[in-house]
PDB file of C-alpha atoms in Angstrom:
ATOM      1  CA  MET A 695     -43.935  37.958  48.337  1.00 57.00           C
ATOM      2  CA  ILE A 696     -43.034  34.189  48.526  1.00 65.00           C
ATOM      3  CA  ARG A 697     -44.031  33.709  44.782  1.00 60.00           C
ATOM      4  CA  ALA A 698     -41.624  36.337  43.857  1.00 56.00           C
ATOM      5  CA  HIS A 699     -38.679  34.582  45.726  1.00 57.00           C
ATOM      6  CA  ALA A 700     -39.587  31.340  44.188  1.00 51.00           C
ATOM      7  CA  LYS A 701     -39.578  32.511  40.681  1.00 59.00           C
ATOM      8  CA  THR A 702     -36.176  34.504  41.378  1.00 58.00           C
ATOM      9  CA  LEU A 703     -34.839  31.313  42.867  1.00 49.00           C
ATOM     10  CA  ALA A 704     -36.189  29.049  39.945  1.00 52.00           C
ATOM     11  CA  LEU A 705     -34.644  31.469  37.545  1.00 49.00           C
ATOM     12  CA  ILE A 706     -31.223  31.308  39.349  1.00 59.00           C
ATOM     13  CA  VAL A 707     -31.460  27.584  39.446  1.00 49.00           C
ATOM     14  CA  GLY A 708     -32.321  27.572  35.671  1.00 54.00           C
ATOM     15  CA  VAL A 709     -29.550  29.868  34.633  1.00 50.00           C
ATOM     16  CA  LEU A 710     -26.910  27.855  36.506  1.00 53.00           C
ATOM     17  CA  LEU A 711     -28.210  24.266  35.418  1.00 47.00           C
ATOM     18  CA  VAL A 712     -28.742  24.973  31.543  1.00 49.00           C
ATOM     19  CA  PRO A 713     -25.031  25.535  31.106  1.00 52.00           C
ATOM     20  CA  LEU A 714     -23.958  22.612  33.189  1.00 45.00           C
ATOM     21  CA  ILE A 715     -26.429  20.340  31.191  1.00 50.00           C
ATOM     22  CA  LEU A 716     -25.193  21.581  28.008  1.00 50.00           C
ATOM     23  CA  ALA A 717     -21.500  21.082  28.965  1.00 49.00           C
ATOM     24  CA  GLY A 718     -22.200  17.547  30.136  1.00 49.00           C
ATOM     25  CA  CYS A 719     -24.012  16.887  26.742  1.00 46.00           C
ATOM     26  CA  ALA A 720     -20.827  18.104  24.865  1.00 47.00           C
ATOM     27  CA  ARG A 721     -18.588  15.840  26.913  1.00 44.00           C
ATOM     28  CA  ASN A 722     -20.864  12.924  26.131  1.00 42.00           C
ATOM     29  CA  GLU A 723     -20.023  13.478  22.295  1.00 56.00           C
ATOM     30  CA  ASP A 724     -16.686  11.753  22.858  1.00 62.00           C
ATOM     31  CA  SER A 725     -17.774   8.456  24.251  1.00 73.00           C
ATOM     32  CA  GLY A 726     -14.380   6.815  24.134  1.00 88.00           C
ATOM     33  CA  GLU A 727     -15.165   5.072  20.833  1.00 94.00           C
ATOM     34  CA  THR A 728     -12.579   4.948  18.071  1.00 95.00           C
ATOM     35  CA  ARG A 729     -13.849   6.998  15.108  1.00 97.00           C
ATOM     36  CA  ILE A 730     -12.224   8.202  11.960  1.00 97.00           C
ATOM     37  CA  PHE A 731     -13.112  11.028   9.680  1.00 97.00           C
ATOM     38  CA  GLU A 732     -11.514  13.045   6.847  1.00 96.00           C
ATOM     39  CA  ILE A 733     -10.347  16.481   7.883  1.00 96.00           C
ATOM     40  CA  GLU A 734     -12.278  18.921   5.692  1.00 95.00           C
ATOM     41  CA  ASN A 735     -10.478  21.339   3.296  1.00 94.00           C
ATOM     42  CA  THR A 736      -7.279  19.243   3.410  1.00 94.00           C
ATOM     43  CA  GLU A 737      -7.231  17.001   0.279  1.00 93.00           C
ATOM     44  CA  GLU A 738      -4.375  17.794  -2.136  1.00 92.00           C
ATOM     45  CA  VAL A 739      -4.225  16.661  -5.574  1.00 90.00           C
ATOM     46  CA  PHE A 740      -1.324  18.049  -7.806  1.00 88.00           C
ATOM     47  CA  GLY A 741       0.685  16.996 -10.846  1.00 85.00           C
ATOM     48  CA  LYS A 742       1.891  19.279 -13.738  1.00 78.00           C
ATOM     49  CA  LYS A 743       0.614  18.724 -17.181  1.00 75.00           C
ATOM     50  CA  ASP A 744       4.032  17.671 -18.419  1.00 77.00           C
ATOM     51  CA  GLU A 745       4.662  15.144 -15.595  1.00 82.00           C
ATOM     52  CA  ASP A 746       3.820  11.419 -15.881  1.00 86.00           C
ATOM     53  CA  HIS A 747       2.021  11.388 -12.336  1.00 89.00           C
ATOM     54  CA  VAL A 748      -0.479  12.830 -10.162  1.00 91.00           C
ATOM     55  CA  THR A 749      -0.122  12.759  -6.408  1.00 93.00           C
ATOM     56  CA  VAL A 750      -3.151  12.417  -3.992  1.00 93.00           C
ATOM     57  CA  ARG A 751      -2.830  13.196  -0.099  1.00 95.00           C
ATOM     58  CA  LYS A 752      -5.768  12.707   2.079  1.00 96.00           C
ATOM     59  CA  HIS A 753      -5.723  13.511   5.795  1.00 97.00           C
ATOM     60  CA  TYR A 754      -7.979  11.832   8.453  1.00 98.00           C
ATOM     61  CA  MET A 755      -8.344  12.252  12.180  1.00 98.00           C
ATOM     62  CA  ILE A 756      -8.597   9.340  14.492  1.00 98.00           C
ATOM     63  CA  LEU A 757     -10.451   9.882  17.639  1.00 98.00           C
ATOM     64  CA  ASN A 758      -9.452   7.424  20.481  1.00 97.00           C
ATOM     65  CA  PRO A 759      -6.778   5.616  18.386  1.00 97.00           C
ATOM     66  CA  PRO A 760      -5.789   2.029  19.596  1.00 97.00           C
ATOM     67  CA  GLU A 761      -2.450   2.117  21.517  1.00 95.00           C
ATOM     68  CA  ASP A 762      -1.128  -1.083  19.903  1.00 97.00           C
ATOM     69  CA  LEU A 763       0.408  -0.380  16.547  1.00 97.00           C
ATOM     70  CA  THR A 764      -0.719  -3.442  14.877  1.00 97.00           C
ATOM     71  CA  GLU A 765      -4.260  -2.644  15.844  1.00 97.00           C
ATOM     72  CA  LEU A 766      -3.864   0.835  14.518  1.00 98.00           C
ATOM     73  CA  LYS A 767      -2.486  -0.477  11.240  1.00 97.00           C
ATOM     74  CA  GLU A 768      -5.508  -3.026  11.050  1.00 97.00           C
ATOM     75  CA  LEU A 769      -7.991  -0.059  11.799  1.00 98.00           C
ATOM     76  CA  VAL A 770      -6.548   2.173   9.185  1.00 98.00           C
ATOM     77  CA  GLU A 771      -6.502  -0.670   6.583  1.00 97.00           C
ATOM     78  CA  LYS A 772     -10.171  -1.485   7.296  1.00 97.00           C
ATOM     79  CA  TYR A 773     -11.025   2.255   6.877  1.00 97.00           C
ATOM     80  CA  GLY A 774      -9.096   2.267   3.606  1.00 95.00           C
ATOM     81  CA  LYS A 775     -11.169  -0.676   2.341  1.00 95.00           C
ATOM     82  CA  GLU A 776     -14.169   0.892   3.521  1.00 96.00           C
ATOM     83  CA  HIS A 777     -13.602   4.300   1.906  1.00 94.00           C
ATOM     84  CA  PRO A 778     -11.453   3.738  -1.228  1.00 92.00           C
ATOM     85  CA  VAL A 779      -9.950   6.832  -2.521  1.00 89.00           C
ATOM     86  CA  GLU A 780      -8.799   5.362  -6.145  1.00 84.00           C
ATOM     87  CA  GLY A 781     -12.147   5.746  -7.775  1.00 77.00           C
ATOM     88  CA  LYS A 782     -12.646   9.337  -6.643  1.00 73.00           C
ATOM     89  CA  ILE A 783      -9.477  10.806  -8.215  1.00 72.00           C
ATOM     90  CA  GLU A 784      -8.874  10.384 -12.124  1.00 72.00           C
ATOM     91  CA  ALA A 785      -5.831  10.897 -13.895  1.00 69.00           C
ATOM     92  CA  ALA A 786      -5.119  11.461 -17.712  1.00 69.00           C
ATOM     93  CA  ALA A 787      -4.257   8.226 -19.708  1.00 73.00           C
ATOM     94  CA  GLY A 788      -0.733   7.074 -19.051  1.00 75.00           C
ATOM     95  CA  LYS A 789      -0.378   9.001 -15.758  1.00 85.00           C
ATOM     96  CA  THR A 790       0.519   7.083 -12.547  1.00 90.00           C
ATOM     97  CA  ARG A 791      -1.512   8.157  -9.353  1.00 91.00           C
ATOM     98  CA  PHE A 792       0.329   8.047  -6.129  1.00 95.00           C
ATOM     99  CA  PHE A 793      -1.738   7.879  -3.046  1.00 95.00           C
ATOM    100  CA  HIS A 794      -1.054   8.926   0.461  1.00 96.00           C
ATOM    101  CA  MET A 795      -3.395   8.678   3.237  1.00 97.00           C
ATOM    102  CA  TYR A 796      -2.270  10.391   6.671  1.00 98.00           C
ATOM    103  CA  PHE A 797      -4.036   9.832   9.894  1.00 98.00           C
ATOM    104  CA  TYR A 798      -3.573  12.127  12.959  1.00 98.00           C
ATOM    105  CA  ARG A 799      -4.432  11.986  16.553  1.00 97.00           C
ATOM    106  CA  GLU A 800      -6.469  14.631  18.389  1.00 97.00           C
ATOM    107  CA  SER A 801      -4.357  17.175  20.380  1.00 96.00           C
ATOM    108  CA  ALA A 802      -4.352  20.709  21.702  1.00 94.00           C
ATOM    109  CA  ASP A 803      -2.651  21.628  18.469  1.00 94.00           C
ATOM    110  CA  LEU A 804      -4.812  19.720  16.196  1.00 96.00           C
ATOM    111  CA  PRO A 805      -8.379  19.620  17.586  1.00 96.00           C
ATOM    112  CA  ARG A 806     -11.126  17.636  15.900  1.00 96.00           C
ATOM    113  CA  ASP A 807     -12.614  20.833  14.297  1.00 96.00           C
ATOM    114  CA  TRP A 808      -9.227  21.967  13.018  1.00 95.00           C
ATOM    115  CA  GLN A 809      -9.189  23.736   9.599  1.00 93.00           C
ATOM    116  CA  PRO A 810      -6.281  25.184   7.469  1.00 92.00           C
ATOM    117  CA  ASP A 811      -5.710  28.973   8.037  1.00 89.00           C
ATOM    118  CA  GLU A 812      -4.026  30.795   5.145  1.00 85.00           C
ATOM    119  CA  GLY A 813      -4.027  34.055   7.161  1.00 81.00           C
ATOM    120  CA  TYR A 814      -1.991  37.269   6.188  1.00 84.00           C
ATOM    121  CA  LEU A 815       0.320  37.141   9.112  1.00 84.00           C
ATOM    122  CA  SER A 816       0.026  33.421  10.053  1.00 83.00           C
ATOM    123  CA  THR A 817      -0.536  30.217   8.520  1.00 90.00           C
ATOM    124  CA  ASP A 818      -1.737  26.839   9.907  1.00 89.00           C
ATOM    125  CA  ARG A 819      -1.319  23.941   7.196  1.00 90.00           C
ATOM    126  CA  MET A 820      -1.434  20.153   7.859  1.00 90.00           C
ATOM    127  CA  GLU A 821       2.385  19.949   7.337  1.00 90.00           C
ATOM    128  CA  HIS A 822       2.737  22.067  10.675  1.00 91.00           C
ATOM    129  CA  HIS A 823       1.302  18.982  12.511  1.00 95.00           C
ATOM    130  CA  LYS A 824       3.617  16.153  11.812  1.00 95.00           C
ATOM    131  CA  ASN A 825       3.903  15.730  15.679  1.00 96.00           C
ATOM    132  CA  ASP A 826       0.268  14.308  15.639  1.00 97.00           C
ATOM    133  CA  LEU A 827       0.702  11.957  12.667  1.00 97.00           C
ATOM    134  CA  ILE A 828       0.159   8.465  13.926  1.00 98.00           C
ATOM    135  CA  ALA A 829      -0.330   6.274  10.700  1.00 98.00           C
ATOM    136  CA  ALA A 830       0.350   6.433   7.005  1.00 98.00           C
ATOM    137  CA  VAL A 831      -0.584   4.574   4.100  1.00 98.00           C
ATOM    138  CA  ASP A 832       1.209   4.954   0.602  1.00 97.00           C
ATOM    139  CA  TRP A 833       0.631   3.035  -2.805  1.00 96.00           C
ATOM    140  CA  SER A 834       0.531   3.750  -6.522  1.00 94.00           C
ATOM    141  CA  ASP A 835      -1.309   2.539  -9.645  1.00 89.00           C
ATOM    142  CA  ALA A 836       2.247   1.399 -10.706  1.00 88.00           C
ATOM    143  CA  ASP A 837       2.768  -0.593  -7.349  1.00 89.00           C
ATOM    144  CA  PRO A 838      -0.778  -1.419  -5.659  1.00 89.00           C
ATOM    145  CA  GLN A 839       1.065  -3.072  -2.688  1.00 95.00           C
ATOM    146  CA  LYS A 840       0.329  -0.768   0.213  1.00 96.00           C
ATOM    147  CA  GLU A 841       2.915   0.240   2.843  1.00 97.00           C
ATOM    148  CA  TYR A 842       1.416   0.991   6.220  1.00 98.00           C
ATOM    149  CA  SER A 843       3.501   2.933   9.030  1.00 98.00           C
ATOM    150  CA  SER A 844       2.119   3.061  12.626  1.00 98.00           C
ATOM    151  CA  TYR A 845       3.587   5.534  15.096  1.00 97.00           C
ATOM    152  CA  GLU A 846       3.620   5.697  18.908  1.00 97.00           C
ATOM    153  CA  LYS A 847       4.484   9.192  19.692  1.00 97.00           C
ATOM    154  CA  SER A 848       5.332  11.029  22.970  1.00 95.00           C
ATOM    155  CA  LYS A 849       2.919  14.049  23.771  1.00 92.00           C
ATOM    156  CA  GLU A 850       5.660  16.331  22.176  1.00 93.00           C
ATOM    157  CA  GLY A 851       5.521  14.161  19.106  1.00 94.00           C
ATOM    158  CA  LYS A 852       8.772  12.264  19.140  1.00 96.00           C
ATOM    159  CA  ILE A 853       8.582   8.899  17.782  1.00 96.00           C
ATOM    160  CA  VAL A 854       8.738   6.187  20.581  1.00 96.00           C
ATOM    161  CA  LYS A 855       7.955   3.201  18.374  1.00 97.00           C
ATOM    162  CA  ARG A 856       7.371   2.810  14.541  1.00 97.00           C
ATOM    163  CA  MET A 857       6.011  -0.439  12.904  1.00 97.00           C
ATOM    164  CA  ARG A 858       6.082  -0.696   8.973  1.00 97.00           C
ATOM    165  CA  PHE A 859       4.205  -3.089   7.046  1.00 97.00           C
ATOM    166  CA  VAL A 860       3.860  -4.027   3.147  1.00 96.00           C
ATOM    167  CA  GLU A 861       0.374  -5.457   3.127  1.00 95.00           C
ATOM    168  CA  ASP A 862       0.212  -7.802   6.105  1.00 93.00           C
ATOM    169  CA  GLN A 863       4.188  -8.704   6.373  1.00 94.00           C
ATOM    170  CA  LEU A 864       5.858  -6.553   8.925  1.00 94.00           C
ATOM    171  CA  VAL A 865       9.056  -5.177   7.468  1.00 93.00           C
ATOM    172  CA  GLY A 866      10.803  -3.017  10.177  1.00 69.00           C
TER     173      GLY A 866
END
């Protein structure tokens, strides 16, 4: 009889502890460390055959981004140097490539596992998440100087502060 109660008690404790342990492991995945990754299925490459340019847009998520806008710019700049996009996108001879790298913060509307949705009755695309855009880099083959924009935003997505750089020069 005592063995039956002990087994039942062990089973109940096991059933309660396993989900708590798993939940704790899931929370530890976010160590507070800053991390950047490309948001899957969001790369855009477009340009018509008769146009003289090709536009490339890539979208990234920054987990635990720095609050200082200069540090944010430096983080994005370092990431761009370590993960260049120019060599991955080819254009026909004579066409200029325009590059845009967009960096977003994680939020309730844009979780780290977000994916675009082209549903029949509703859609959810990257352009619907501008409130979470916190940094951008723009340049082209014709003008290789990179322009960086860093944003401090409220939880609602309103711009509180913006810093703009051309390469390392603060311009406004």
